CSV table of C-alpha atoms in Angstrom, one decimal:
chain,number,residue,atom,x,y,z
A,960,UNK,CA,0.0,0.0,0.0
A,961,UNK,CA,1.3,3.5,-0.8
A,962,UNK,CA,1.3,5.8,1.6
A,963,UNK,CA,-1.4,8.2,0.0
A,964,UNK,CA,-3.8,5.4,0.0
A,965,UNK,CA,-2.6,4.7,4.2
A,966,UNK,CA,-3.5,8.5,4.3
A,967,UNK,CA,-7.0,8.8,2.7
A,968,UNK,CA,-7.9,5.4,4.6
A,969,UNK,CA,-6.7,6.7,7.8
A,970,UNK,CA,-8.2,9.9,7.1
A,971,UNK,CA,-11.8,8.2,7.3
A,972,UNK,CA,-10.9,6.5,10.3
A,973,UNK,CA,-10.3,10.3,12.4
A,974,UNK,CA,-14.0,11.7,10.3
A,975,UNK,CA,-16.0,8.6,11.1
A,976,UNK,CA,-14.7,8.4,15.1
A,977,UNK,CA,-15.4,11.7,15.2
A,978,UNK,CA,-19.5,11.5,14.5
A,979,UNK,CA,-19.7,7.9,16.7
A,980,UNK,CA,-20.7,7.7,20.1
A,981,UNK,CA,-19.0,5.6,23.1
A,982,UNK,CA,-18.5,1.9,23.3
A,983,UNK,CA,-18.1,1.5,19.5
A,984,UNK,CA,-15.9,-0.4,17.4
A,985,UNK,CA,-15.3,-0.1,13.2
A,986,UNK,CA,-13.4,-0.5,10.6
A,987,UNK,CA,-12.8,2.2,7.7
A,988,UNK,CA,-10.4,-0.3,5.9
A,989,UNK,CA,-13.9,-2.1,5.4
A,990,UNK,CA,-15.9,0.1,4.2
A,991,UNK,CA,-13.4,2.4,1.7
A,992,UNK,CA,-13.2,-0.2,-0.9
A,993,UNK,CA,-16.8,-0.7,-1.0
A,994,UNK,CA,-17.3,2.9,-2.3
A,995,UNK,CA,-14.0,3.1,-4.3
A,996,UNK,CA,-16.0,0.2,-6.5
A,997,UNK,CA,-19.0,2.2,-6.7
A,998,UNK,CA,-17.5,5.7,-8.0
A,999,UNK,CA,-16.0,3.9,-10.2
A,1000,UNK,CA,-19.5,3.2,-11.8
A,1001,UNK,CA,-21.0,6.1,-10.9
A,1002,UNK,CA,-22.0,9.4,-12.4
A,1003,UNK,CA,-23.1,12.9,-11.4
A,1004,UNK,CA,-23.3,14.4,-8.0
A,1005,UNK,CA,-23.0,10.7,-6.9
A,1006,UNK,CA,-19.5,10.6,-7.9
A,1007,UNK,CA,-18.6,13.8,-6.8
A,1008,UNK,CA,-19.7,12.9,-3.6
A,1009,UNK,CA,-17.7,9.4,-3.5
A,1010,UNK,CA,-14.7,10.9,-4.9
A,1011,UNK,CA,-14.8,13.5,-2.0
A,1012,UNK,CA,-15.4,11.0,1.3
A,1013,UNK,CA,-12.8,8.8,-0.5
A,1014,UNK,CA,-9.8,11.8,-1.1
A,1015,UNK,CA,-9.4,10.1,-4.4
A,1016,UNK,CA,-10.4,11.0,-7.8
A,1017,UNK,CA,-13.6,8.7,-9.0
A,1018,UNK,CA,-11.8,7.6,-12.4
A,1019,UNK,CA,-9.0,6.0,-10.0
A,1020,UNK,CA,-11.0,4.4,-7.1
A,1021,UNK,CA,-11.2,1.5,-8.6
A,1022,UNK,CA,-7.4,0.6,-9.1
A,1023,UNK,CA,-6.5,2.5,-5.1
A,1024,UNK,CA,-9.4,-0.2,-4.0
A,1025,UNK,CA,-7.7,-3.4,-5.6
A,1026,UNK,CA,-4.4,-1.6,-4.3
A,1027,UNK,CA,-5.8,-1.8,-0.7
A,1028,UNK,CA,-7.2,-5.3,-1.0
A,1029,UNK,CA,-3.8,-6.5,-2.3
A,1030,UNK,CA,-2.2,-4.7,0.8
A,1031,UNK,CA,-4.4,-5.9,3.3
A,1032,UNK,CA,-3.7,-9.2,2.0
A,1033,UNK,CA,-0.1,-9.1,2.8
A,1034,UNK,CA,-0.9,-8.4,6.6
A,1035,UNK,CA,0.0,-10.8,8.6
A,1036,UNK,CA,-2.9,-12.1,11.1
A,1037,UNK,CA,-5.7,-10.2,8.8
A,1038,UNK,CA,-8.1,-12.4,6.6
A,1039,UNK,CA,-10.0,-10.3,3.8
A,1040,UNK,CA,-12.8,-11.1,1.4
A,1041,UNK,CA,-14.6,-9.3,-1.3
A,1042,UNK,CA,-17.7,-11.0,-1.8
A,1043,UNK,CA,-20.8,-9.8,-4.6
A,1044,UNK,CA,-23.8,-11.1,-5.1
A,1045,UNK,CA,-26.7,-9.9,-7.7
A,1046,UNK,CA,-30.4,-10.5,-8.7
A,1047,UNK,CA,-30.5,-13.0,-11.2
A,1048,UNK,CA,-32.5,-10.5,-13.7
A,1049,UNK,CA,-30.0,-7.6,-12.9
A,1050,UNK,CA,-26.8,-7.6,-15.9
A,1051,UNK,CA,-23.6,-6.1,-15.1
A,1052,UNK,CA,-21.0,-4.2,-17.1
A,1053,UNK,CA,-18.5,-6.1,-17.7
A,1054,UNK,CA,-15.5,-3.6,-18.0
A,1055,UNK,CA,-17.0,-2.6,-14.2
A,1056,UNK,CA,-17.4,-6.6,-13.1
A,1057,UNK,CA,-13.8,-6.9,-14.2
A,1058,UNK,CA,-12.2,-4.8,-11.9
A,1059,UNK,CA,-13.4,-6.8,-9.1
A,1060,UNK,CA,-10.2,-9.2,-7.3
A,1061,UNK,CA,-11.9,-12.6,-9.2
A,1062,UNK,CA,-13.4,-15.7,-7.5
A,1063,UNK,CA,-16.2,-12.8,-6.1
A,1064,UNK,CA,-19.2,-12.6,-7.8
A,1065,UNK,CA,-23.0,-14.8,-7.2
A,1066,UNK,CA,-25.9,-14.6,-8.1
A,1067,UNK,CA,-29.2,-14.6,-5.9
A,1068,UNK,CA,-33.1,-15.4,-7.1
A,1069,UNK,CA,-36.4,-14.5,-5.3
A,1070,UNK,CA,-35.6,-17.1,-2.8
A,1071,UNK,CA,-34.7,-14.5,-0.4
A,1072,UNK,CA,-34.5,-17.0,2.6
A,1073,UNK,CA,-32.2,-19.3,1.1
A,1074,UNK,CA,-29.6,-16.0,-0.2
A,1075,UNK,CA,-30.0,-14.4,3.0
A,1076,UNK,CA,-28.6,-17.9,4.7
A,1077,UNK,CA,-25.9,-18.2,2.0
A,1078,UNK,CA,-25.1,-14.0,2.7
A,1079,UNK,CA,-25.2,-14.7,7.0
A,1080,UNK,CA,-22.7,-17.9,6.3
A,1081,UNK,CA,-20.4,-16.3,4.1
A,1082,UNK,CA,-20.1,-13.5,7.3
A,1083,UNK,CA,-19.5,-16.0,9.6
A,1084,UNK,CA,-17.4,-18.2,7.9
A,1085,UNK,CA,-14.9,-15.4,6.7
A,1086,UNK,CA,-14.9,-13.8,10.3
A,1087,UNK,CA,-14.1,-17.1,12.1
A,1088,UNK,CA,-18.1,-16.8,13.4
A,1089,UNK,CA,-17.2,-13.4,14.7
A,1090,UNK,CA,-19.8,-11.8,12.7
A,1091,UNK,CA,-22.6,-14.3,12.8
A,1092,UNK,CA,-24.7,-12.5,9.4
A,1093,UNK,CA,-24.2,-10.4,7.0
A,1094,UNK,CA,-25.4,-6.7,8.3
A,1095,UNK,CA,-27.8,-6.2,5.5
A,1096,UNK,CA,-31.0,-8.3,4.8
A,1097,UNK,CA,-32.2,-8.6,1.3
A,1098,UNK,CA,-35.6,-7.3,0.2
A,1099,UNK,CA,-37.9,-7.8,-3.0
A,1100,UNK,CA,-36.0,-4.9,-4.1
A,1101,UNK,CA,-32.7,-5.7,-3.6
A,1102,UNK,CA,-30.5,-6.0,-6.5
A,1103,UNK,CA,-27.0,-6.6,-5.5
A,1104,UNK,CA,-25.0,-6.9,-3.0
A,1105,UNK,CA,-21.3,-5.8,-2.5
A,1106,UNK,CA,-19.5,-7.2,0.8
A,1107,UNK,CA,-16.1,-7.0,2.6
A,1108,UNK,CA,-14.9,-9.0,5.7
A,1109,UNK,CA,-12.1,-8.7,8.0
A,1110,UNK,CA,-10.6,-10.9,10.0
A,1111,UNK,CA,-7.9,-9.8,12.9
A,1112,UNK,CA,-6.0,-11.7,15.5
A,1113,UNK,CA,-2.8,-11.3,17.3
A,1114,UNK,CA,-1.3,-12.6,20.0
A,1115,UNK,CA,0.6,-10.5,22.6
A,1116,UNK,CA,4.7,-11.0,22.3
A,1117,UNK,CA,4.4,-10.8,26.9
A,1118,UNK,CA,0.9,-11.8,27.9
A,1119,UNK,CA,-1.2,-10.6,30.5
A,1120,UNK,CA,-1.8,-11.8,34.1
A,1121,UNK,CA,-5.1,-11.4,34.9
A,1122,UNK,CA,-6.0,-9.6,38.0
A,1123,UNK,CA,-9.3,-8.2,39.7
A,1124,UNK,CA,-9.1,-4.5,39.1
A,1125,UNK,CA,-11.1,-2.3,41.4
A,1126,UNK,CA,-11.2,1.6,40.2
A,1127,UNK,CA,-11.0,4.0,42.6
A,1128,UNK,CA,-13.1,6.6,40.3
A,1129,UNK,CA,-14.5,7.2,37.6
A,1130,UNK,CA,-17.3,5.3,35.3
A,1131,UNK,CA,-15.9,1.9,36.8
A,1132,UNK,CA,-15.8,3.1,40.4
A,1133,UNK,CA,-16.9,0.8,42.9
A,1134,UNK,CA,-16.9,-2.3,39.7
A,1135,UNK,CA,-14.9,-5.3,39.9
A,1136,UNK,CA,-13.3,-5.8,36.6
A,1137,UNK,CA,-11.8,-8.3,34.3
A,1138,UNK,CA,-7.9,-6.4,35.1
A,1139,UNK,CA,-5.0,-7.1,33.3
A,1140,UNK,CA,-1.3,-6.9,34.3
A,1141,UNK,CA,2.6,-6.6,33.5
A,1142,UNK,CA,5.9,-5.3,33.7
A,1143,UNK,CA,8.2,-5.1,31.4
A,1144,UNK,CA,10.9,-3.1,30.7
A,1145,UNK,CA,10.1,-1.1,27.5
A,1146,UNK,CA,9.4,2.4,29.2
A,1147,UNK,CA,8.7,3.6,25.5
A,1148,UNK,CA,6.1,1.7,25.2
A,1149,UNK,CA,3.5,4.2,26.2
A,1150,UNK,CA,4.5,7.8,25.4
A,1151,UNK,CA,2.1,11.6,26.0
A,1152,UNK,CA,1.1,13.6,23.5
A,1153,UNK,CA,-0.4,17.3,23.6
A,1154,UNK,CA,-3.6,18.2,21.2
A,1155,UNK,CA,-5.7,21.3,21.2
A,1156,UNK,CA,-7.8,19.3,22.9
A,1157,UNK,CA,-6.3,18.4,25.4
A,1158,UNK,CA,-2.8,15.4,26.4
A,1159,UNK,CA,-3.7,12.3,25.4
A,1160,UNK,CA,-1.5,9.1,26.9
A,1161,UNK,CA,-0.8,6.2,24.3
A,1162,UNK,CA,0.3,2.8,24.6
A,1163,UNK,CA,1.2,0.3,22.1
A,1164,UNK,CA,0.8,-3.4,23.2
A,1165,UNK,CA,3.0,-5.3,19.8
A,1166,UNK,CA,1.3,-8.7,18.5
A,1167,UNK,CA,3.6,-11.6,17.4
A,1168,UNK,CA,2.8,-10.9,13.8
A,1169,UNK,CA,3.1,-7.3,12.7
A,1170,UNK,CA,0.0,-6.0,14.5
A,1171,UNK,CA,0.0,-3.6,17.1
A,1172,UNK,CA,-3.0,-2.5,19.4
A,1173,UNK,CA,-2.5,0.8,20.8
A,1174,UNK,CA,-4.5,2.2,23.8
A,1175,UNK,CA,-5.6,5.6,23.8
A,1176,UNK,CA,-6.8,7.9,26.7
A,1177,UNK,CA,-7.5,11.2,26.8
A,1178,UNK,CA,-8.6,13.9,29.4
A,1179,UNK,CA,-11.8,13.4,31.2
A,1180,UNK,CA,-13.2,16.4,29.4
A,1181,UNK,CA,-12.0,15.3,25.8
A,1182,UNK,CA,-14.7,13.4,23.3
A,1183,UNK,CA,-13.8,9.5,22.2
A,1184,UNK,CA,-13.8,11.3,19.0
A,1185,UNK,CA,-11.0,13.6,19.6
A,1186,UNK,CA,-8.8,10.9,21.9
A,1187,UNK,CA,-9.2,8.7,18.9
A,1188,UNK,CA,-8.2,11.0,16.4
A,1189,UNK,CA,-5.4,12.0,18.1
A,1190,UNK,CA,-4.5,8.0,18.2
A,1191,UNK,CA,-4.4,8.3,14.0
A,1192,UNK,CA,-2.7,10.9,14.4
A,1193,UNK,CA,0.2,9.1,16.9
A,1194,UNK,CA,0.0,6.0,14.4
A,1195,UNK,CA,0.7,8.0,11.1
A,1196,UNK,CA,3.3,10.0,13.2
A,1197,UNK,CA,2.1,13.2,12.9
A,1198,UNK,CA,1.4,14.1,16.4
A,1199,UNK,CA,5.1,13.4,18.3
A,1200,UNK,CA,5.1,11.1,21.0
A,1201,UNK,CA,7.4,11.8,24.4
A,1202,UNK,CA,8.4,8.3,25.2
A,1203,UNK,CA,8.1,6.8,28.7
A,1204,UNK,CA,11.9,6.9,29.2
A,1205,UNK,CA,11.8,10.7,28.5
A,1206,UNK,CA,9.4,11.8,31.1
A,1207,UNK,CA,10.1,12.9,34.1
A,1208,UNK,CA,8.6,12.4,37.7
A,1209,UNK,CA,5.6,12.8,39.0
A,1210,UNK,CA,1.6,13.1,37.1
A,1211,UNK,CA,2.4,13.8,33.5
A,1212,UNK,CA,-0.3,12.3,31.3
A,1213,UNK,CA,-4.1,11.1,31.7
A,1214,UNK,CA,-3.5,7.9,33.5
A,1215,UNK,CA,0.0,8.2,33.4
A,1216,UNK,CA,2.7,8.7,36.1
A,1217,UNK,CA,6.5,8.3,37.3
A,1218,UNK,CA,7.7,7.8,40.4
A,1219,UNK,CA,10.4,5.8,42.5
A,1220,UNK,CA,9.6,2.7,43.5
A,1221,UNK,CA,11.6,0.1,46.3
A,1222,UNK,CA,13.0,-2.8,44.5
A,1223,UNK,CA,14.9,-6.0,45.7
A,1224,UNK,CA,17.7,-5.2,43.6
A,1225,UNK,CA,19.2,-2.6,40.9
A,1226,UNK,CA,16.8,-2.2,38.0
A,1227,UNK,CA,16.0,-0.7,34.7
A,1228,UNK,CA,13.5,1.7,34.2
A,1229,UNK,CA,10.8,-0.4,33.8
A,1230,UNK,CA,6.7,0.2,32.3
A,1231,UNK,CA,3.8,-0.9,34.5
A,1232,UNK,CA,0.8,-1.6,32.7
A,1233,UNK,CA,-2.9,-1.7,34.2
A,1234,UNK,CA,-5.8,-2.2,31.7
A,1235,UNK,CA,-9.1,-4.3,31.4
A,1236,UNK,CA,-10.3,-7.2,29.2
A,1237,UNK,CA,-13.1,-6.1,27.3
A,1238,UNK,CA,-15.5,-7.0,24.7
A,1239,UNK,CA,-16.9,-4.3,22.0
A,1240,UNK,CA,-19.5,-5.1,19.5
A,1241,UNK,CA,-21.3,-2.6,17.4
A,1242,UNK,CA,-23.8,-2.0,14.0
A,1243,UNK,CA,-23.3,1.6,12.2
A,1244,UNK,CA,-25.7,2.2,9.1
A,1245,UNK,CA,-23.9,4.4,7.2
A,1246,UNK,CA,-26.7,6.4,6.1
A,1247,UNK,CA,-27.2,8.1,9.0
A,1248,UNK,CA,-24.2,9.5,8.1
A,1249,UNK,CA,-24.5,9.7,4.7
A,1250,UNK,CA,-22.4,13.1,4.1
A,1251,UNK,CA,-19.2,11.5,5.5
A,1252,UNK,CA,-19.3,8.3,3.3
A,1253,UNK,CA,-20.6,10.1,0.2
A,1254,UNK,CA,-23.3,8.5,0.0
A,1255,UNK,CA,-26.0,11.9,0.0
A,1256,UNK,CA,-27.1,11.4,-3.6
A,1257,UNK,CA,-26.5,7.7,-4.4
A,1258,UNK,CA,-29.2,6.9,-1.7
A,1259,UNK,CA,-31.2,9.3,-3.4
A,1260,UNK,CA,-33.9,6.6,-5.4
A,1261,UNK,CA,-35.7,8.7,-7.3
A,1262,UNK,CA,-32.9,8.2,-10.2
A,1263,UNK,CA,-30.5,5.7,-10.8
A,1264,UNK,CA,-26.7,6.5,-9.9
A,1265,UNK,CA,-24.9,3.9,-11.2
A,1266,UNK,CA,-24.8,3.3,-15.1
A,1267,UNK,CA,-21.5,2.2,-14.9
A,1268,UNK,CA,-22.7,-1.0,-12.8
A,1269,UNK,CA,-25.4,-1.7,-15.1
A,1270,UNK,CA,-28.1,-0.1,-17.2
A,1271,UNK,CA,-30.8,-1.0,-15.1
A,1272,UNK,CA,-31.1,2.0,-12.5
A,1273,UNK,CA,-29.5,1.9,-9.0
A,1274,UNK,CA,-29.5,3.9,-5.5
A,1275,UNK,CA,-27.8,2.7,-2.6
A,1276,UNK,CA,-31.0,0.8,-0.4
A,1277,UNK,CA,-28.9,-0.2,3.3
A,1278,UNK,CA,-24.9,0.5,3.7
A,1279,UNK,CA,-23.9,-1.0,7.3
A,1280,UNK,CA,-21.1,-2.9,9.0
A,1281,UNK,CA,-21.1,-5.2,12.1
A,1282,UNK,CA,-17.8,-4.9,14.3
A,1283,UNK,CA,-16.6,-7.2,16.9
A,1284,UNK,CA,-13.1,-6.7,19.1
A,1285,UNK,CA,-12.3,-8.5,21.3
A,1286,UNK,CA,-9.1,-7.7,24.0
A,1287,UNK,CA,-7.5,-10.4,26.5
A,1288,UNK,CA,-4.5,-11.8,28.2
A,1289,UNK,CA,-3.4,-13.1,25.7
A,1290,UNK,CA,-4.3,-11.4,22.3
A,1291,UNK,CA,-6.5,-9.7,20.3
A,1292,UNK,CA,-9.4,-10.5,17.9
A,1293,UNK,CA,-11.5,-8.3,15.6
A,1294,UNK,CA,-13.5,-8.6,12.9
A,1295,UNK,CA,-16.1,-6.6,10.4
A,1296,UNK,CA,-18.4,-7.5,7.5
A,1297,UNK,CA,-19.3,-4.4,5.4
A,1298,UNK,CA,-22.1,-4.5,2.9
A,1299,UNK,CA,-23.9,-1.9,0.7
A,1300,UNK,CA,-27.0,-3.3,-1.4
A,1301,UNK,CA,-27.9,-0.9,-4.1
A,1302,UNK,CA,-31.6,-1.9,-4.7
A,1303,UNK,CA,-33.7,-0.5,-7.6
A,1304,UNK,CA,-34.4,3.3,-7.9
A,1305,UNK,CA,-37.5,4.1,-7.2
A,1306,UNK,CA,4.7,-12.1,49.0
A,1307,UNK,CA,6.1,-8.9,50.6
A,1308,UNK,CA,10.1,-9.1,49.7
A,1309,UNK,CA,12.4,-7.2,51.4
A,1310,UNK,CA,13.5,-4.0,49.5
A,1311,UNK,CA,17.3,-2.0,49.3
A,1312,UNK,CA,16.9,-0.2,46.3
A,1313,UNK,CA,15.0,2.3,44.5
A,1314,UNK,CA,13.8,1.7,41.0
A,1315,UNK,CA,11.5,4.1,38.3
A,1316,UNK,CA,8.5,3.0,37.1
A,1317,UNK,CA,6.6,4.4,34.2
A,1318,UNK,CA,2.7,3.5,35.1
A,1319,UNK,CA,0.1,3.9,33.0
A,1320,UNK,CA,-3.8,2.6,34.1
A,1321,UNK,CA,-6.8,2.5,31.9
A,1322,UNK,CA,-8.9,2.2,34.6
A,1323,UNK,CA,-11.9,4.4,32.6
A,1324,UNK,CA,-13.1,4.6,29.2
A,1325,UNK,CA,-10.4,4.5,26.6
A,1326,UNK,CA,-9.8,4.2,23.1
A,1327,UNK,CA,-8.0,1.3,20.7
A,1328,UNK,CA,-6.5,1.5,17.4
A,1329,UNK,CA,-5.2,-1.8,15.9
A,1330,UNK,CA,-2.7,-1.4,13.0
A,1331,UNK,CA,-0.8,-2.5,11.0
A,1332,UNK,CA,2.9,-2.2,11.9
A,1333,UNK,CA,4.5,-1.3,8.7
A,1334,UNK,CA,2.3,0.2,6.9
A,1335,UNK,CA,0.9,2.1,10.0
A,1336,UNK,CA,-3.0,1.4,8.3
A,1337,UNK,CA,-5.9,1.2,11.4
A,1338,UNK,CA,-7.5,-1.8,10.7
A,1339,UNK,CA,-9.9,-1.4,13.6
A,1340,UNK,CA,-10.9,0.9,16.0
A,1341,UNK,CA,-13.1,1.4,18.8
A,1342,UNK,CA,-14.0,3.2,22.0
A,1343,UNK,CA,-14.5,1.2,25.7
A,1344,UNK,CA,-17.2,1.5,27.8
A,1345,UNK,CA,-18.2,-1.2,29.2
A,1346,UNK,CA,-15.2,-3.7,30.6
A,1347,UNK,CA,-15.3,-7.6,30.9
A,1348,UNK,CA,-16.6,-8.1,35.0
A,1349,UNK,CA,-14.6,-10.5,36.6
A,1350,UNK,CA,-15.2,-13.6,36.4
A,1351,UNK,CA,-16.9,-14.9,40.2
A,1352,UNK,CA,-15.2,-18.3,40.9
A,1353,UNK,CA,-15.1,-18.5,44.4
A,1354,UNK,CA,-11.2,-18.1,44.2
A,1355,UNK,CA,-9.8,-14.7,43.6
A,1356,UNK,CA,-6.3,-14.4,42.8
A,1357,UNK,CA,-3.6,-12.1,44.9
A,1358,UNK,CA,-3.5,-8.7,42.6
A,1359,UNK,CA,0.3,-7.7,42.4
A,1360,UNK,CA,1.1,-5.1,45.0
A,1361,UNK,CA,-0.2,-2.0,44.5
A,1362,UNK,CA,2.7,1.0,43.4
């Protein structure tokens, strides 16, 4: 992938966090592609409008889409599928049908119940059952169908210990939480940044195969939209990053401190890390936001907006995407299926030394951005509200002693 195409990607990753509420995840590498295929078939203020949410000019969406796919490809951990799928009585262009990757294209009668099972089990079966069914449900008036899924998974280089974690303000105050633990000794791991908005403290957690999953958190007063945006903007390096190593003592980032610490012999610098395992599931239809995906006109079904994808007329019917991540001990998962369906128009040792220790707790809501390492592409994103509880087993574990 070029770097303009990470740009313009990323790009929609900072708009669409922006106009999303809390306790979200998505996935803008899902949906781009979708609407790079349809500018290239489309004409009027339809384009226009495609060309603009995209940052690309509509006569070359179509090759930056099959550049993207062939990038995302390449990343290791990351399944990707394009799938399509049209009404039996609806004939495509063929110059527009073959710039689609191949092995994609179906076709679909009037047995809706029988497509809609064969659309649900391609979701689930590209996602690892992540995403159980496809996000859109075909109608009498649906004419085709253009999908993408993503599949994510990493597992953590140091794992976790898992821990009860017991806020002592906040959102989670008073909640006993699915905690997770560990010390390492990678101080530049987690690093502060300042924003108009306000600082935001970042961490980056590495997979074992080129992923990274870096946690965000901003002041209490700042939006998930702005914290997260700041996160693209720490990923593509624009925002500069003071390292854990560089910072000196005391409070100097939301969540974030440095202090001295007793130790039972000479140390490092070292990072201590405090976070929660969390689940985050979410459905966006795009056309609630139909201005930031440039979609305005081509859900307009009065005319057709599409005689590039075939003569008969076409509007854009449903646009949505189901997202799932998932954050643990020992990895990360995530996953998305996008679809747009144009449809017809119409023990306490004894200490001698002292040691400092870079801590960092997300003990409230936070943001994630998983990316690609390389490339520096946000594959997902999300914003945590609600944590994993901890599990009640009878049995609760010793937490590590408290700093």
């Amino acid at each position: 992938m070029t770097e303009e195409t990470v740009r313009r990607v990323n790009g929609l990753t900072a708009r669409w966090a922006q106009a999303l509420p809390e306790g979200t995840v998505f996935s803008a590498p899902g949906v781009w592609p979708l609407l790079a295929f349809l500018a290239d078939g489309a004409v009027g203020p339809a384009r226009a409008e495609l060309a603009g949410a995209l940052g690309v000019p509509a006569e070359q969406a179509a090759g930056a889409a099959r550049e993207l796919l062939a990038g995302l490809a390449q990343v290791s951990g990351l399944d990707t599928a394009l799938g399509l799928w049209t009404h039996q009585g609806l004939p495509l262009r063929d110059e527009w049908r073959a710039g689609l990757p191949a092995g994609t294209y179906g076709v679909f009668g009037d047995d809706l119940v029988t497509a809609q099972e064969r659309l649900d089990a391609w979701a689930a079966e590209r996602t690892g059952g992540l995403v159980e069914r496809m996000p859109v449900t075909l109608t009498r008036d649906a004419r085709m169908v253009l999908a993408s899924a993503l599949a994510l998974r990493t597992d953590w280089r140091q794992p976790f210990t898992e821990v009860p974690l017991r806020p002592d303000s906040g959102p989670w105050q008073g909640r006993t939480l699915r905690g997770l633990h560990r010390r390492s000794v990678r101080p530049d791991r987690v690093g502060v940044t300042g924003t108009p908005d306000g600082f935001v403290t970042a961490l980056t957690v590495p997979g074992d195969n080129g992923v990274d999953v870096h946690l965000v958190l901003g002041e209490e007063r700042m939006t998930p939209g702005q914290v997260l945006a700041a996160g693209v903007g720490i990923v593509d390096r624009g925002l500069p990053l003071t390292g854990g190593g560089a910072l000196p003592h005391g409070h100097v980032g939301p969540g974030l401190h440095v202090e001295q610490q007793p130790a039972v012999a000479p140390e490092p610098r070292t990072l201590d890390v405090r976070t929660v395992a969390y689940e985050v599931r979410a459905d966006h239809n795009l056309l609630a936001l139909p201005g930031l995906f440039g979609l305005t006109s081509a859900a307009d079904d009065r005319v057709g907006h599409f005689p590039g994808v075939s003569a008969y007329p076409l509007a854009v019917g449903e646009a949505r995407q189901s997202a799932v991540a998932q954050f643990g001990a020992l990895g990360f998962r995530a996953a998305a299926v996008t679809a747009l369906m144009p449809a017809a128009a119409g023990g306490v040792p004894q200490y001698h030394y002292e040691t400092t220790v870079v801590r960092v707790a997300f003990d409230r809501p936070f943001g994630f951005l998983a990316t690609d390492r390389d490339s520096r592409l946000v594959l997902a994103a999300g914003w945590v509200t609600e944590p994993s509880p901890y599990p009640v087993t009878g049995l609760v574990p010793t937490a590590p002693p408290a700093p």
